[in-house]
Amino acid sequence: MMDILMYLFETYIQSEAELLVDQDELSEELLRAGFHQDDIYKSLEWLEKLAALQETEDTPYVNHSAITSMRIYTADEMLRMDTACRGFLLYLEQIDVLNTDTREMVIDRVMELDTQEFVLDDLKWIILMVLFNAPGNEAAYDQVEELLYGAEDGGLH
């Protein structure tokens, strides 16, 4: 599933190419690219839910937490995101790349992934997708993009 999301993000969204409106055409293209139908369906549904996070005022992610509040992870969240992932989320909050709302959106999207294996690099892609989709987070997106692509050139932080 992560492979499909990364492929779509790099091919259409990030490159600003026009995303095919017809899901059937998009599904066919993904099938030709070698992805499985079931994974394609799950990935498209995941992206629809990501977009829906911005379209509703009833979202639980807009919690307006106090700046001194602390996020406590559930047992399932800790199983999915190891210490490195949780530490990276905290780091991004401390440098004001993520706020409580975008952090919760990231966690929501991570928990909705249909995958057993999840690593820090996957988290970085999810963060990019969330920030790209959340209006007003262009500078934060640029910072995470630099961390993602700049990590090959040197240290992370």
Short mmCIF file of C-alpha atoms in Angstrom, two decimals:
data_model
loop_
_atom_site.label_atom_id
_atom_site.label_comp_id
_atom_site.label_asym_id
_atom_site.label_seq_id
_atom_site.Cartn_x
_atom_site.Cartn_y
_atom_site.Cartn_z
CA MET A 1 0.00 0.00 0.00
CA MET A 2 2.81 2.43 0.83
CA ASP A 3 4.33 1.74 -2.60
CA ILE A 4 1.12 2.84 -4.32
CA LEU A 5 0.76 5.94 -2.15
CA MET A 6 4.36 6.94 -2.81
CA TYR A 7 3.95 6.27 -6.54
CA LEU A 8 0.82 8.43 -6.73
CA PHE A 9 2.36 11.18 -4.65
CA GLU A 10 5.55 11.34 -6.72
CA THR A 11 3.86 10.87 -10.09
CA TYR A 12 0.84 13.13 -9.77
CA ILE A 13 0.62 15.20 -6.66
CA GLN A 14 4.16 16.32 -5.96
CA SER A 15 5.06 16.75 -9.64
CA GLU A 16 1.91 18.85 -10.10
CA ALA A 17 0.85 16.63 -12.99
CA GLU A 18 -2.86 16.57 -13.57
CA LEU A 19 -4.39 13.75 -11.57
CA LEU A 20 -6.75 11.61 -13.59
CA VAL A 21 -10.28 12.32 -12.43
CA ASP A 22 -11.60 8.91 -13.48
CA GLN A 23 -10.74 6.37 -10.80
CA ASP A 24 -11.15 3.55 -13.31
CA GLU A 25 -8.45 5.04 -15.54
CA LEU A 26 -6.21 5.61 -12.56
CA SER A 27 -6.79 2.03 -11.38
CA GLU A 28 -5.94 0.72 -14.83
CA GLU A 29 -2.73 2.73 -14.92
CA LEU A 30 -1.76 1.41 -11.49
CA LEU A 31 -2.53 -2.14 -12.63
CA ARG A 32 -0.27 -1.61 -15.65
CA ALA A 33 2.42 -0.33 -13.29
CA GLY A 34 2.28 -3.71 -11.52
CA PHE A 35 0.17 -3.01 -8.46
CA HIS A 36 -2.57 -5.37 -7.23
CA GLN A 37 -6.24 -4.38 -7.55
CA ASP A 38 -7.02 -4.82 -3.85
CA ASP A 39 -4.07 -2.62 -2.83
CA ILE A 40 -5.09 -0.01 -5.40
CA TYR A 41 -8.61 0.18 -3.99
CA LYS A 42 -7.33 0.51 -0.40
CA SER A 43 -4.84 3.21 -1.41
CA LEU A 44 -7.44 5.29 -3.25
CA GLU A 45 -9.79 5.01 -0.29
CA TRP A 46 -6.93 6.08 2.03
CA LEU A 47 -6.32 9.17 -0.13
CA GLU A 48 -10.03 10.02 -0.15
CA LYS A 49 -10.07 9.91 3.65
CA LEU A 50 -6.98 12.14 3.74
CA ALA A 51 -8.76 14.70 1.58
CA ALA A 52 -11.87 14.42 3.75
CA LEU A 53 -9.88 15.45 6.83
CA GLN A 54 -9.75 18.98 5.39
CA GLU A 55 -13.38 19.11 4.30
CA THR A 56 -15.16 18.65 7.60
CA GLU A 57 -15.55 20.90 10.59
CA ASP A 58 -16.50 17.93 12.75
CA THR A 59 -12.99 16.52 12.66
CA PRO A 60 -11.64 15.27 15.97
CA TYR A 61 -8.16 16.44 14.96
CA VAL A 62 -8.89 20.09 15.50
CA ASN A 63 -8.58 19.81 19.22
CA HIS A 64 -6.93 23.13 20.04
CA SER A 65 -4.79 21.55 22.72
CA ALA A 66 -2.88 23.70 25.13
CA ILE A 67 0.73 24.24 24.17
CA THR A 68 1.78 22.46 27.36
CA SER A 69 -0.28 19.34 26.61
CA MET A 70 1.44 16.02 25.92
CA ARG A 71 0.38 13.32 23.47
CA ILE A 72 -0.04 9.87 25.01
CA TYR A 73 0.01 7.10 22.42
CA THR A 74 -2.34 4.13 22.55
CA ALA A 75 -0.97 0.60 22.64
CA ASP A 76 -1.92 0.10 18.96
CA GLU A 77 -0.21 3.34 17.97
CA MET A 78 2.95 2.28 19.79
CA LEU A 79 2.89 -1.07 18.02
CA ARG A 80 2.61 0.63 14.63
CA MET A 81 5.04 3.49 15.28
CA ASP A 82 8.25 2.58 17.03
CA THR A 83 10.23 4.90 19.28
CA ALA A 84 12.06 6.44 16.32
CA CYS A 85 8.75 7.35 14.64
CA ARG A 86 7.24 8.81 17.79
CA GLY A 87 10.45 10.70 18.50
CA PHE A 88 10.46 12.12 14.98
CA LEU A 89 6.88 13.35 15.40
CA LEU A 90 7.86 15.03 18.67
CA TYR A 91 10.91 16.57 17.00
CA LEU A 92 8.76 18.00 14.21
CA GLU A 93 6.39 19.48 16.78
CA GLN A 94 9.26 21.03 18.71
CA ILE A 95 10.59 22.77 15.59
CA ASP A 96 7.04 23.89 14.65
CA VAL A 97 6.78 21.79 11.50
CA LEU A 98 3.77 19.94 12.89
CA ASN A 99 1.09 21.34 15.15
CA THR A 100 -1.33 19.27 17.20
CA ASP A 101 -3.84 19.13 14.35
CA THR A 102 -1.42 18.00 11.66
CA ARG A 103 0.20 15.54 14.09
CA GLU A 104 -3.18 13.95 14.74
CA MET A 105 -3.89 13.79 11.01
CA VAL A 106 -0.56 12.03 10.48
CA ILE A 107 -1.31 9.52 13.25
CA ASP A 108 -4.78 8.91 11.82
CA ARG A 109 -3.38 8.20 8.36
CA VAL A 110 -0.63 5.97 9.77
CA MET A 111 -3.15 3.91 11.70
CA GLU A 112 -5.32 3.51 8.59
CA LEU A 113 -2.50 1.94 6.59
CA ASP A 114 -3.03 -1.68 5.66
CA THR A 115 0.51 -2.81 6.34
CA GLN A 116 2.37 -4.83 8.93
CA GLU A 117 5.73 -3.17 8.39
CA PHE A 118 6.06 0.53 9.08
CA VAL A 119 9.36 2.39 9.37
CA LEU A 120 10.52 5.95 9.83
CA ASP A 121 10.89 6.53 6.08
CA ASP A 122 7.23 5.56 5.62
CA LEU A 123 6.27 8.05 8.32
CA LYS A 124 8.12 10.82 6.51
CA TRP A 125 6.11 10.13 3.35
CA ILE A 126 2.84 10.18 5.29
CA ILE A 127 3.84 13.50 6.88
CA LEU A 128 4.58 14.92 3.42
CA MET A 129 1.19 13.80 2.13
CA VAL A 130 -0.65 15.27 5.11
CA LEU A 131 1.19 18.60 4.96
CA PHE A 132 0.71 18.82 1.19
CA ASN A 133 -3.01 18.30 1.71
CA ALA A 134 -3.34 20.74 4.64
CA PRO A 135 -3.68 24.36 3.48
CA GLY A 136 -1.30 26.85 5.05
CA ASN A 137 1.46 24.32 5.68
CA GLU A 138 3.65 25.04 2.67
CA ALA A 139 6.71 26.02 4.73
CA ALA A 140 6.33 22.94 6.93
CA TYR A 141 6.00 20.79 3.81
CA ASP A 142 9.22 22.27 2.42
CA GLN A 143 11.05 21.51 5.68
CA VAL A 144 9.93 17.88 5.72
CA GLU A 145 10.76 17.52 2.03
CA GLU A 146 14.27 18.76 2.79
CA LEU A 147 14.54 16.27 5.65
CA LEU A 148 13.34 13.48 3.38
CA TYR A 149 15.53 14.24 0.39
CA GLY A 150 18.36 15.88 2.30
CA ALA A 151 18.83 12.83 4.54
CA GLU A 152 20.69 11.13 1.70
CA ASP A 153 23.27 13.93 1.72
CA GLY A 154 23.93 14.00 5.44
CA GLY A 155 22.53 13.57 8.90
CA LEU A 156 18.87 13.84 9.75
CA HIS A 157 19.02 16.06 12.83
#
